[in-house]
């Protein structure tokens, strides 16, 4: 996988003015513009103000949970416990994860902007993830060594002795549907619709406290600084050095930002996102909330684009393998299914709306699963779905699908 090194020489500096550190003690007059710092490094009194440990924890929990979908010794209760972890339970191989009070499920479909007043939809979305776990154990695991056919779960091996894929009766890999849907329902939703939301950043006394450098309890950050950092953590939290990310550090949004950036049609998108995160954080330090909000909109646009590009890419990869390698085709379509589901968590810049509503997303996913699902889907259907998605963005199906 391509690694993207954000070396200092490669960083684009925006034509604005001023600050890369928040070691100001609240005594600096707010500036009206800011400069993009070289790295995501912010300090006060010589100590870092950046903290997103909870996001790192959830990414690592999710990594282990997805791997658990391919271990037939796991029970439904085992996987459920990994998804809805409770502090102190031995659900993971890492003792630190077990000791954590964080869970994946609690933050799935849980953003302030999309779900604080829509708990019914949030519960339905969580139930879909619960169902993937149930169905993997009850439907796919018992047929692990059976060759899958239309209407029957089992395994399919990619051509030339390649990877074996484990699918349900319609050809869907539940592990892929879960993982790619989680990119939307957890990482994307929490970044775009929660931590970058003015309702979260500016909640309560956050603006006044940030203006006066009033810290969050015993921590070395203001609440507003911390909320922005938590958004950053859902993308870069598993990096060895999150201040200077190289990407490919997890199997979720971090990986797919890298993959989209490696396409010549979208090269530079990773730097756009990184620069926007850095500049937005520096704007919080400088108390320039217009610049902050402009960077949040850039992040919303670019991350939404990543979801859409990969949905189309996998639809087209699936189409290219139909009739020649069902294992390869169904694997790609399972990934497409999850990315399409994630479209409901995207965000149009300057709005509180996704690029595709819940009902529009369900129409698209249902179109994939008519009859015997992937066994019956046609190239024409896959092209229609691809074009429907690309029509809402500034790129073509051809650009995204290559």
mmCIF file of C-alpha atoms in Angstrom:
data_model
loop_
_atom_site.group_PDB
_atom_site.id
_atom_site.type_symbol
_atom_site.label_atom_id
_atom_site.label_comp_id
_atom_site.label_asym_id
_atom_site.label_seq_id
_atom_site.Cartn_x
_atom_site.Cartn_y
_atom_site.Cartn_z
ATOM 1 C CA UNK A 1 0.000 0.000 0.000
ATOM 2 C CA UNK A 2 1.162 3.445 -0.854
ATOM 3 C CA UNK A 3 2.362 5.454 2.124
ATOM 4 C CA UNK A 4 2.002 9.207 2.082
ATOM 5 C CA UNK A 5 4.815 10.977 3.885
ATOM 6 C CA UNK A 6 3.852 14.458 4.925
ATOM 7 C CA UNK A 7 7.381 15.833 4.889
ATOM 8 C CA UNK A 8 7.813 19.491 5.681
ATOM 9 C CA UNK A 9 8.989 20.212 2.152
ATOM 10 C CA UNK A 10 5.710 18.887 0.791
ATOM 11 C CA UNK A 11 3.470 21.003 2.979
ATOM 12 C CA UNK A 12 1.421 23.663 1.319
ATOM 13 C CA UNK A 13 1.368 26.899 3.285
ATOM 14 C CA UNK A 14 -1.794 28.902 2.838
ATOM 15 C CA UNK A 15 -1.493 32.617 2.166
ATOM 16 C CA UNK A 16 -2.659 33.693 5.586
ATOM 17 C CA UNK A 17 -0.868 34.880 8.736
ATOM 18 C CA UNK A 18 0.080 33.638 12.153
ATOM 19 C CA UNK A 19 0.277 30.829 14.722
ATOM 20 C CA UNK A 20 1.312 27.197 15.204
ATOM 21 C CA UNK A 21 1.365 26.960 18.987
ATOM 22 C CA UNK A 22 -1.102 27.750 21.702
ATOM 23 C CA UNK A 23 1.413 28.572 24.398
ATOM 24 C CA UNK A 24 -0.204 31.938 24.886
ATOM 25 C CA UNK A 25 -1.642 31.812 28.376
ATOM 26 C CA UNK A 26 -4.690 33.649 27.059
ATOM 27 C CA UNK A 27 -2.775 36.953 26.795
ATOM 28 C CA UNK A 28 -2.407 37.217 23.020
ATOM 29 C CA UNK A 29 -4.939 39.325 21.152
ATOM 30 C CA UNK A 30 -6.863 37.108 18.689
ATOM 31 C CA UNK A 31 -5.625 37.487 15.125
ATOM 32 C CA UNK A 32 -7.883 37.629 12.112
ATOM 33 C CA UNK A 33 -5.996 35.043 10.101
ATOM 34 C CA UNK A 34 -3.718 32.075 10.638
ATOM 35 C CA UNK A 35 -1.032 30.067 8.880
ATOM 36 C CA UNK A 36 -1.132 26.324 8.370
ATOM 37 C CA UNK A 37 1.437 24.845 10.793
ATOM 38 C CA UNK A 38 4.035 22.419 9.480
ATOM 39 C CA UNK A 39 2.721 19.557 11.611
ATOM 40 C CA UNK A 40 -0.196 18.849 13.928
ATOM 41 C CA UNK A 41 1.845 19.922 16.946
ATOM 42 C CA UNK A 42 0.366 22.280 19.527
ATOM 43 C CA UNK A 43 1.796 23.094 22.943
ATOM 44 C CA UNK A 44 1.118 25.200 25.986
ATOM 45 C CA UNK A 45 3.885 25.887 28.515
ATOM 46 C CA UNK A 46 6.109 23.382 26.716
ATOM 47 C CA UNK A 47 3.634 20.478 26.926
ATOM 48 C CA UNK A 48 1.350 19.123 24.255
ATOM 49 C CA UNK A 49 -2.279 20.181 24.220
ATOM 50 C CA UNK A 50 -3.295 17.405 21.797
ATOM 51 C CA UNK A 51 -5.168 14.389 23.143
ATOM 52 C CA UNK A 52 -7.407 11.864 21.357
ATOM 53 C CA UNK A 53 -6.729 8.632 23.229
ATOM 54 C CA UNK A 54 -10.380 7.592 23.148
ATOM 55 C CA UNK A 55 -10.395 7.675 19.355
ATOM 56 C CA UNK A 56 -7.239 5.574 19.153
ATOM 57 C CA UNK A 57 -8.841 3.067 21.511
ATOM 58 C CA UNK A 58 -11.991 2.714 19.404
ATOM 59 C CA UNK A 59 -10.017 2.301 16.182
ATOM 60 C CA UNK A 60 -7.975 -0.485 17.767
ATOM 61 C CA UNK A 61 -11.092 -2.143 19.176
ATOM 62 C CA UNK A 62 -12.673 -2.042 15.725
ATOM 63 C CA UNK A 63 -9.579 -3.587 14.141
ATOM 64 C CA UNK A 64 -9.772 -6.561 16.487
ATOM 65 C CA UNK A 65 -13.532 -6.913 16.101
ATOM 66 C CA UNK A 66 -13.325 -7.077 12.301
ATOM 67 C CA UNK A 67 -10.617 -9.740 12.572
ATOM 68 C CA UNK A 68 -12.960 -11.637 14.890
ATOM 69 C CA UNK A 69 -15.464 -12.056 12.055
ATOM 70 C CA UNK A 70 -13.057 -14.578 10.523
ATOM 71 C CA UNK A 71 -12.533 -16.682 13.652
ATOM 72 C CA UNK A 72 -15.163 -19.417 13.793
ATOM 73 C CA UNK A 73 -14.417 -20.079 17.470
ATOM 74 C CA UNK A 74 -16.085 -16.763 18.308
ATOM 75 C CA UNK A 75 -19.663 -16.797 19.485
ATOM 76 C CA UNK A 76 -22.251 -14.101 18.925
ATOM 77 C CA UNK A 77 -21.796 -13.080 22.565
ATOM 78 C CA UNK A 78 -18.028 -12.774 22.066
ATOM 79 C CA UNK A 79 -18.362 -10.442 19.088
ATOM 80 C CA UNK A 80 -21.216 -8.515 20.692
ATOM 81 C CA UNK A 81 -19.007 -7.886 23.724
ATOM 82 C CA UNK A 82 -16.237 -6.531 21.502
ATOM 83 C CA UNK A 83 -18.705 -4.178 19.817
ATOM 84 C CA UNK A 84 -20.353 -2.987 23.060
ATOM 85 C CA UNK A 85 -17.357 -3.342 25.380
ATOM 86 C CA UNK A 86 -17.807 -2.702 29.090
ATOM 87 C CA UNK A 87 -14.910 -1.495 31.204
ATOM 88 C CA UNK A 88 -12.819 -4.301 32.689
ATOM 89 C CA UNK A 89 -14.208 -7.129 30.578
ATOM 90 C CA UNK A 90 -11.607 -9.299 28.840
ATOM 91 C CA UNK A 91 -13.014 -8.770 25.343
ATOM 92 C CA UNK A 92 -9.737 -8.000 23.555
ATOM 93 C CA UNK A 93 -6.193 -9.331 23.387
ATOM 94 C CA UNK A 94 -4.860 -5.951 24.572
ATOM 95 C CA UNK A 95 -5.137 -5.354 28.317
ATOM 96 C CA UNK A 96 -5.345 -1.588 27.781
ATOM 97 C CA UNK A 97 -8.398 -2.018 25.569
ATOM 98 C CA UNK A 98 -9.996 -4.252 28.172
ATOM 99 C CA UNK A 99 -9.407 -1.657 30.880
ATOM 100 C CA UNK A 100 -10.977 1.103 28.800
ATOM 101 C CA UNK A 101 -14.458 2.475 29.407
ATOM 102 C CA UNK A 102 -14.834 3.173 25.665
ATOM 103 C CA UNK A 103 -16.862 1.133 23.200
ATOM 104 C CA UNK A 104 -17.489 1.139 19.471
ATOM 105 C CA UNK A 105 -21.247 0.734 19.700
ATOM 106 C CA UNK A 106 -21.790 3.762 21.946
ATOM 107 C CA UNK A 107 -20.360 6.098 19.302
ATOM 108 C CA UNK A 108 -21.937 4.428 16.265
ATOM 109 C CA UNK A 109 -24.573 6.712 14.711
ATOM 110 C CA UNK A 110 -24.175 9.022 17.687
ATOM 111 C CA UNK A 111 -23.305 12.450 16.296
ATOM 112 C CA UNK A 112 -24.874 15.584 17.716
ATOM 113 C CA UNK A 113 -25.970 16.998 14.361
ATOM 114 C CA UNK A 114 -27.523 13.847 12.881
ATOM 115 C CA UNK A 115 -28.696 11.735 15.804
ATOM 116 C CA UNK A 116 -29.182 13.738 19.013
ATOM 117 C CA UNK A 117 -32.801 14.351 17.977
ATOM 118 C CA UNK A 118 -33.112 11.195 15.910
ATOM 119 C CA UNK A 119 -32.606 8.347 18.321
ATOM 120 C CA UNK A 120 -34.959 6.069 16.367
ATOM 121 C CA UNK A 121 -32.698 6.018 13.301
ATOM 122 C CA UNK A 122 -29.642 5.669 15.540
ATOM 123 C CA UNK A 123 -31.152 2.579 17.174
ATOM 124 C CA UNK A 124 -31.965 1.063 13.779
ATOM 125 C CA UNK A 125 -28.414 1.618 12.560
ATOM 126 C CA UNK A 126 -26.928 0.029 15.671
ATOM 127 C CA UNK A 127 -29.312 -2.904 15.212
ATOM 128 C CA UNK A 128 -28.003 -3.430 11.675
ATOM 129 C CA UNK A 129 -24.460 -3.794 13.016
ATOM 130 C CA UNK A 130 -25.792 -6.172 15.672
ATOM 131 C CA UNK A 131 -27.452 -8.182 12.909
ATOM 132 C CA UNK A 132 -24.212 -8.523 10.936
ATOM 133 C CA UNK A 133 -22.632 -10.118 14.004
ATOM 134 C CA UNK A 134 -25.610 -12.428 14.553
ATOM 135 C CA UNK A 135 -25.777 -13.501 10.914
ATOM 136 C CA UNK A 136 -22.028 -14.114 10.623
ATOM 137 C CA UNK A 137 -22.169 -16.544 13.540
ATOM 138 C CA UNK A 138 -25.538 -18.166 12.765
ATOM 139 C CA UNK A 139 -25.420 -18.266 8.964
ATOM 140 C CA UNK A 140 -21.844 -18.022 7.692
ATOM 141 C CA UNK A 141 -19.844 -19.827 10.394
ATOM 142 C CA UNK A 142 -21.880 -23.092 10.096
ATOM 143 C CA UNK A 143 -21.181 -23.102 6.335
ATOM 144 C CA UNK A 144 -17.499 -22.202 6.565
ATOM 145 C CA UNK A 145 -16.304 -25.177 4.496
ATOM 146 C CA UNK A 146 -19.292 -25.336 2.146
ATOM 147 C CA UNK A 147 -18.962 -23.955 -1.384
ATOM 148 C CA UNK A 148 -21.353 -21.015 -1.676
ATOM 149 C CA UNK A 149 -23.998 -21.038 -4.392
ATOM 150 C CA UNK A 150 -26.953 -18.787 -5.151
ATOM 151 C CA UNK A 151 -29.243 -18.966 -2.140
ATOM 152 C CA UNK A 152 -26.693 -20.743 0.076
ATOM 153 C CA UNK A 153 -23.989 -19.313 2.330
ATOM 154 C CA UNK A 154 -20.457 -20.621 2.219
ATOM 155 C CA UNK A 155 -17.001 -19.949 0.861
ATOM 156 C CA UNK A 156 -15.656 -18.794 -2.491
ATOM 157 C CA UNK A 157 -11.978 -18.800 -3.415
ATOM 158 C CA UNK A 158 -10.496 -16.148 -5.624
ATOM 159 C CA UNK A 159 -8.896 -17.344 -8.843
ATOM 160 C CA UNK A 160 -5.393 -18.772 -8.836
ATOM 161 C CA UNK A 161 -5.539 -20.002 -5.267
ATOM 162 C CA UNK A 162 -6.252 -16.523 -3.938
ATOM 163 C CA UNK A 163 -8.036 -15.428 -0.787
ATOM 164 C CA UNK A 164 -11.071 -17.389 0.356
ATOM 165 C CA UNK A 165 -14.141 -15.230 0.918
ATOM 166 C CA UNK A 166 -17.011 -16.191 3.226
ATOM 167 C CA UNK A 167 -20.408 -14.979 2.067
ATOM 168 C CA UNK A 168 -24.072 -15.203 2.936
ATOM 169 C CA UNK A 169 -26.711 -16.659 0.634
ATOM 170 C CA UNK A 170 -26.719 -13.470 -1.469
ATOM 171 C CA UNK A 171 -22.945 -13.285 -1.801
ATOM 172 C CA UNK A 172 -22.444 -10.562 0.823
ATOM 173 C CA UNK A 173 -19.439 -10.708 3.143
ATOM 174 C CA UNK A 174 -20.738 -9.540 6.501
ATOM 175 C CA UNK A 175 -17.252 -8.620 7.711
ATOM 176 C CA UNK A 176 -16.819 -6.217 4.792
ATOM 177 C CA UNK A 177 -20.306 -4.771 5.128
ATOM 178 C CA UNK A 178 -19.650 -4.186 8.830
ATOM 179 C CA UNK A 179 -16.184 -2.661 8.380
ATOM 180 C CA UNK A 180 -17.030 -0.321 5.515
ATOM 181 C CA UNK A 181 -20.328 0.739 7.080
ATOM 182 C CA UNK A 182 -18.445 1.513 10.298
ATOM 183 C CA UNK A 183 -16.222 3.937 8.375
ATOM 184 C CA UNK A 184 -19.369 5.970 7.872
ATOM 185 C CA UNK A 185 -21.314 5.326 11.049
ATOM 186 C CA UNK A 186 -18.355 5.824 13.408
ATOM 187 C CA UNK A 187 -15.368 7.631 11.901
ATOM 188 C CA UNK A 188 -17.091 9.839 9.331
ATOM 189 C CA UNK A 189 -20.131 10.620 11.461
ATOM 190 C CA UNK A 190 -18.076 11.517 14.516
ATOM 191 C CA UNK A 191 -15.672 13.706 12.536
ATOM 192 C CA UNK A 192 -18.061 15.550 10.248
ATOM 193 C CA UNK A 193 -21.264 15.670 12.254
ATOM 194 C CA UNK A 194 -20.075 15.690 15.829
ATOM 195 C CA UNK A 195 -16.641 17.025 16.735
ATOM 196 C CA UNK A 196 -16.433 19.557 13.893
ATOM 197 C CA UNK A 197 -19.980 20.759 14.542
ATOM 198 C CA UNK A 198 -20.388 24.266 15.968
ATOM 199 C CA UNK A 199 -22.976 22.738 18.297
ATOM 200 C CA UNK A 200 -20.128 20.741 19.852
ATOM 201 C CA UNK A 201 -17.201 23.136 19.409
ATOM 202 C CA UNK A 202 -19.173 26.134 20.712
ATOM 203 C CA UNK A 203 -21.329 24.340 23.302
ATOM 204 C CA UNK A 204 -21.882 26.013 26.671
ATOM 205 C CA UNK A 205 -19.003 28.312 27.601
ATOM 206 C CA UNK A 206 -16.567 26.833 25.102
ATOM 207 C CA UNK A 207 -16.061 30.047 23.110
ATOM 208 C CA UNK A 208 -15.594 32.255 26.167
ATOM 209 C CA UNK A 209 -13.303 29.691 27.776
ATOM 210 C CA UNK A 210 -11.246 29.293 24.621
ATOM 211 C CA UNK A 211 -10.965 33.073 24.267
ATOM 212 C CA UNK A 212 -9.683 33.300 27.851
ATOM 213 C CA UNK A 213 -7.559 30.111 27.679
ATOM 214 C CA UNK A 214 -9.603 28.523 30.471
ATOM 215 C CA UNK A 215 -8.524 24.908 30.512
ATOM 216 C CA UNK A 216 -10.706 21.808 30.721
ATOM 217 C CA UNK A 217 -10.274 20.732 34.335
ATOM 218 C CA UNK A 218 -6.776 19.469 35.022
ATOM 219 C CA UNK A 219 -6.016 19.012 31.329
ATOM 220 C CA UNK A 220 -3.634 21.123 29.281
ATOM 221 C CA UNK A 221 -6.227 22.011 26.656
ATOM 222 C CA UNK A 222 -9.391 24.010 26.297
ATOM 223 C CA UNK A 223 -12.558 22.068 25.602
ATOM 224 C CA UNK A 224 -12.756 23.473 22.070
ATOM 225 C CA UNK A 225 -9.180 22.440 21.326
ATOM 226 C CA UNK A 226 -9.932 18.960 22.591
ATOM 227 C CA UNK A 227 -13.084 18.536 20.504
ATOM 228 C CA UNK A 228 -11.190 19.407 17.327
ATOM 229 C CA UNK A 229 -8.426 16.975 18.320
ATOM 230 C CA UNK A 230 -10.973 14.204 18.818
ATOM 231 C CA UNK A 231 -12.117 14.681 15.232
ATOM 232 C CA UNK A 232 -8.485 14.454 14.151
ATOM 233 C CA UNK A 233 -8.087 11.258 16.175
ATOM 234 C CA UNK A 234 -10.783 9.360 14.282
ATOM 235 C CA UNK A 235 -8.675 9.757 11.140
ATOM 236 C CA UNK A 236 -5.082 9.733 12.401
ATOM 237 C CA UNK A 237 -5.344 8.221 15.869
ATOM 238 C CA UNK A 238 -3.645 4.911 15.051
ATOM 239 C CA UNK A 239 -0.603 6.498 13.404
ATOM 240 C CA UNK A 240 2.839 5.872 14.913
ATOM 241 C CA UNK A 241 3.354 9.638 14.854
ATOM 242 C CA UNK A 242 -0.077 11.260 14.494
ATOM 243 C CA UNK A 243 1.439 14.729 14.222
ATOM 244 C CA UNK A 244 3.037 13.701 10.909
ATOM 245 C CA UNK A 245 0.806 10.941 9.499
ATOM 246 C CA UNK A 246 1.872 8.646 6.679
ATOM 247 C CA UNK A 247 -1.524 6.896 6.242
ATOM 248 C CA UNK A 248 -2.244 3.185 5.931
ATOM 249 C CA UNK A 249 -2.248 3.032 9.738
ATOM 250 C CA UNK A 250 -5.586 1.241 10.087
ATOM 251 C CA UNK A 251 -8.200 -0.463 7.910
ATOM 252 C CA UNK A 252 -10.760 2.301 8.152
ATOM 253 C CA UNK A 253 -10.911 5.917 6.998
ATOM 254 C CA UNK A 254 -7.147 6.344 7.291
ATOM 255 C CA UNK A 255 -6.506 3.558 4.770
ATOM 256 C CA UNK A 256 -9.065 4.749 2.256
ATOM 257 C CA UNK A 257 -7.949 8.360 2.306
ATOM 258 C CA UNK A 258 -4.582 6.921 1.280
ATOM 259 C CA UNK A 259 -6.103 4.820 -1.490
ATOM 260 C CA UNK A 260 -8.092 7.684 -2.960
ATOM 261 C CA UNK A 261 -5.055 9.948 -2.826
ATOM 262 C CA UNK A 262 -3.041 7.347 -4.753
ATOM 263 C CA UNK A 263 -5.429 7.728 -7.707
ATOM 264 C CA UNK A 264 -4.042 10.388 -10.054
ATOM 265 C CA UNK A 265 -7.527 11.852 -10.433
ATOM 266 C CA UNK A 266 -7.635 12.622 -6.710
ATOM 267 C CA UNK A 267 -3.977 13.089 -5.808
ATOM 268 C CA UNK A 268 -3.606 15.811 -3.195
ATOM 269 C CA UNK A 269 -6.814 15.091 -1.316
ATOM 270 C CA UNK A 270 -4.867 13.699 1.648
ATOM 271 C CA UNK A 271 -2.825 16.874 1.941
ATOM 272 C CA UNK A 272 -5.979 18.970 1.645
ATOM 273 C CA UNK A 273 -7.503 17.148 4.615
ATOM 274 C CA UNK A 274 -4.317 17.301 6.691
ATOM 275 C CA UNK A 275 -3.805 21.003 6.005
ATOM 276 C CA UNK A 276 -7.429 21.766 6.883
ATOM 277 C CA UNK A 277 -7.127 19.929 10.191
ATOM 278 C CA UNK A 278 -3.915 21.796 11.049
ATOM 279 C CA UNK A 279 -5.211 25.198 10.033
ATOM 280 C CA UNK A 280 -8.520 24.699 11.821
ATOM 281 C CA UNK A 281 -6.710 23.777 15.033
ATOM 282 C CA UNK A 282 -4.388 26.767 14.689
ATOM 283 C CA UNK A 283 -7.444 28.969 14.135
ATOM 284 C CA UNK A 284 -8.873 27.789 17.459
ATOM 285 C CA UNK A 285 -5.626 28.853 19.122
ATOM 286 C CA UNK A 286 -5.858 32.210 17.336
ATOM 287 C CA UNK A 287 -9.559 32.476 18.255
ATOM 288 C CA UNK A 288 -10.510 32.903 14.602
ATOM 289 C CA UNK A 289 -13.675 30.861 14.373
ATOM 290 C CA UNK A 290 -14.504 31.833 10.797
ATOM 291 C CA UNK A 291 -11.250 30.247 9.626
ATOM 292 C CA UNK A 292 -11.971 27.250 11.853
ATOM 293 C CA UNK A 293 -15.392 26.699 10.346
ATOM 294 C CA UNK A 294 -14.094 27.116 6.790
ATOM 295 C CA UNK A 295 -11.592 24.317 7.425
ATOM 296 C CA UNK A 296 -14.343 22.103 8.857
ATOM 297 C CA UNK A 297 -16.235 22.517 5.590
ATOM 298 C CA UNK A 298 -13.158 21.520 3.585
ATOM 299 C CA UNK A 299 -12.825 18.382 5.704
ATOM 300 C CA UNK A 300 -16.525 17.587 5.238
ATOM 301 C CA UNK A 301 -16.248 17.914 1.481
ATOM 302 C CA UNK A 302 -13.063 15.876 1.113
ATOM 303 C CA UNK A 303 -13.957 13.031 3.486
ATOM 304 C CA UNK A 304 -17.408 12.738 1.920
ATOM 305 C CA UNK A 305 -15.654 12.480 -1.416
ATOM 306 C CA UNK A 306 -13.508 9.591 -0.137
ATOM 307 C CA UNK A 307 -16.638 7.622 0.787
ATOM 308 C CA UNK A 308 -18.241 8.217 -2.597
ATOM 309 C CA UNK A 309 -15.117 7.470 -4.628
ATOM 310 C CA UNK A 310 -14.587 4.122 -2.925
ATOM 311 C CA UNK A 311 -18.247 3.165 -3.298
ATOM 312 C CA UNK A 312 -17.999 3.703 -7.045
ATOM 313 C CA UNK A 313 -14.558 2.121 -7.274
ATOM 314 C CA UNK A 314 -15.776 -1.128 -5.736
ATOM 315 C CA UNK A 315 -18.978 -1.166 -7.787
ATOM 316 C CA UNK A 316 -16.840 -0.977 -10.912
ATOM 317 C CA UNK A 317 -14.352 -3.569 -9.657
ATOM 318 C CA UNK A 318 -17.251 -5.874 -8.948
ATOM 319 C CA UNK A 319 -18.632 -5.302 -12.431
ATOM 320 C CA UNK A 320 -15.259 -6.082 -14.006
ATOM 321 C CA UNK A 321 -15.111 -9.471 -12.255
ATOM 322 C CA UNK A 322 -18.705 -10.593 -12.737
ATOM 323 C CA UNK A 323 -18.830 -13.915 -14.543
ATOM 324 C CA UNK A 324 -15.073 -14.499 -14.304
ATOM 325 C CA UNK A 325 -14.345 -14.593 -10.556
ATOM 326 C CA UNK A 326 -17.359 -14.487 -8.286
ATOM 327 C CA UNK A 327 -15.125 -14.433 -5.224
ATOM 328 C CA UNK A 328 -13.384 -11.272 -6.427
ATOM 329 C CA UNK A 329 -16.606 -9.706 -7.672
ATOM 330 C CA UNK A 330 -18.543 -10.405 -4.491
ATOM 331 C CA UNK A 331 -15.688 -9.177 -2.317
ATOM 332 C CA UNK A 332 -15.619 -5.858 -4.166
ATOM 333 C CA UNK A 333 -19.403 -5.555 -4.091
ATOM 334 C CA UNK A 334 -19.430 -6.250 -0.343
ATOM 335 C CA UNK A 335 -17.038 -3.353 0.135
ATOM 336 C CA UNK A 336 -19.167 -1.209 -2.172
ATOM 337 C CA UNK A 337 -22.232 -2.117 -0.125
ATOM 338 C CA UNK A 338 -20.614 -0.804 3.045
ATOM 339 C CA UNK A 339 -19.334 2.388 1.444
ATOM 340 C CA UNK A 340 -22.766 3.060 -0.069
ATOM 341 C CA UNK A 341 -24.301 2.593 3.378
ATOM 342 C CA UNK A 342 -21.769 5.111 4.680
ATOM 343 C CA UNK A 343 -23.012 7.805 2.293
ATOM 344 C CA UNK A 344 -25.786 8.719 4.746
ATOM 345 C CA UNK A 345 -23.125 9.957 7.185
ATOM 346 C CA UNK A 346 -21.453 12.309 4.705
ATOM 347 C CA UNK A 347 -22.007 16.060 4.858
ATOM 348 C CA UNK A 348 -22.497 18.731 2.211
ATOM 349 C CA UNK A 349 -20.340 21.754 3.102
ATOM 350 C CA UNK A 350 -22.339 24.656 4.464
ATOM 351 C CA UNK A 351 -25.331 22.475 5.280
ATOM 352 C CA UNK A 352 -26.542 19.988 7.841
ATOM 353 C CA UNK A 353 -27.441 17.455 5.134
ATOM 354 C CA UNK A 354 -25.706 14.304 3.844
ATOM 355 C CA UNK A 355 -25.077 13.842 0.155
ATOM 356 C CA UNK A 356 -27.514 10.904 0.310
ATOM 357 C CA UNK A 357 -30.350 10.515 2.780
ATOM 358 C CA UNK A 358 -31.058 7.323 4.719
ATOM 359 C CA UNK A 359 -33.890 6.437 2.327
ATOM 360 C CA UNK A 360 -31.762 7.102 -0.750
ATOM 361 C CA UNK A 361 -28.986 4.917 0.655
ATOM 362 C CA UNK A 362 -31.410 2.085 1.405
ATOM 363 C CA UNK A 363 -32.709 2.278 -2.162
ATOM 364 C CA UNK A 364 -29.158 1.913 -3.477
ATOM 365 C CA UNK A 365 -28.257 -1.005 -1.210
ATOM 366 C CA UNK A 366 -31.582 -2.723 -1.883
ATOM 367 C CA UNK A 367 -30.851 -2.442 -5.613
ATOM 368 C CA UNK A 368 -27.745 -4.543 -5.058
ATOM 369 C CA UNK A 369 -29.605 -7.251 -3.157
ATOM 370 C CA UNK A 370 -32.599 -7.947 -5.412
ATOM 371 C CA UNK A 371 -33.369 -11.648 -5.869
ATOM 372 C CA UNK A 372 -30.246 -13.631 -5.099
ATOM 373 C CA UNK A 373 -28.243 -10.453 -4.600
ATOM 374 C CA UNK A 374 -24.755 -10.445 -6.074
ATOM 375 C CA UNK A 375 -25.495 -13.697 -7.904
ATOM 376 C CA UNK A 376 -28.134 -11.848 -9.940
ATOM 377 C CA UNK A 377 -26.824 -8.276 -10.120
ATOM 378 C CA UNK A 378 -26.066 -6.988 -13.626
ATOM 379 C CA UNK A 379 -23.378 -4.720 -15.029
ATOM 380 C CA UNK A 380 -26.116 -2.282 -16.007
ATOM 381 C CA UNK A 381 -27.311 -2.012 -12.402
ATOM 382 C CA UNK A 382 -23.770 -1.415 -11.165
ATOM 383 C CA UNK A 383 -23.230 1.341 -13.729
ATOM 384 C CA UNK A 384 -26.540 2.968 -12.812
ATOM 385 C CA UNK A 385 -25.656 2.967 -9.119
ATOM 386 C CA UNK A 386 -22.208 4.366 -9.881
ATOM 387 C CA UNK A 387 -23.622 7.170 -11.997
ATOM 388 C CA UNK A 388 -26.237 8.000 -9.363
ATOM 389 C CA UNK A 389 -23.486 8.511 -6.804
ATOM 390 C CA UNK A 390 -21.040 10.413 -9.004
ATOM 391 C CA UNK A 391 -23.800 12.792 -10.142
ATOM 392 C CA UNK A 392 -23.840 14.282 -6.637
ATOM 393 C CA UNK A 393 -20.103 15.029 -6.684
ATOM 394 C CA UNK A 394 -17.602 16.893 -8.829
ATOM 395 C CA UNK A 395 -16.081 13.786 -10.432
ATOM 396 C CA UNK A 396 -17.205 11.155 -12.918
ATOM 397 C CA UNK A 397 -17.801 7.457 -12.574
ATOM 398 C CA UNK A 398 -14.841 6.873 -14.865
ATOM 399 C CA UNK A 399 -12.538 8.885 -12.612
ATOM 400 C CA UNK A 400 -13.646 7.129 -9.441
ATOM 401 C CA UNK A 401 -13.879 3.635 -10.921
ATOM 402 C CA UNK A 402 -10.418 3.349 -12.390
#
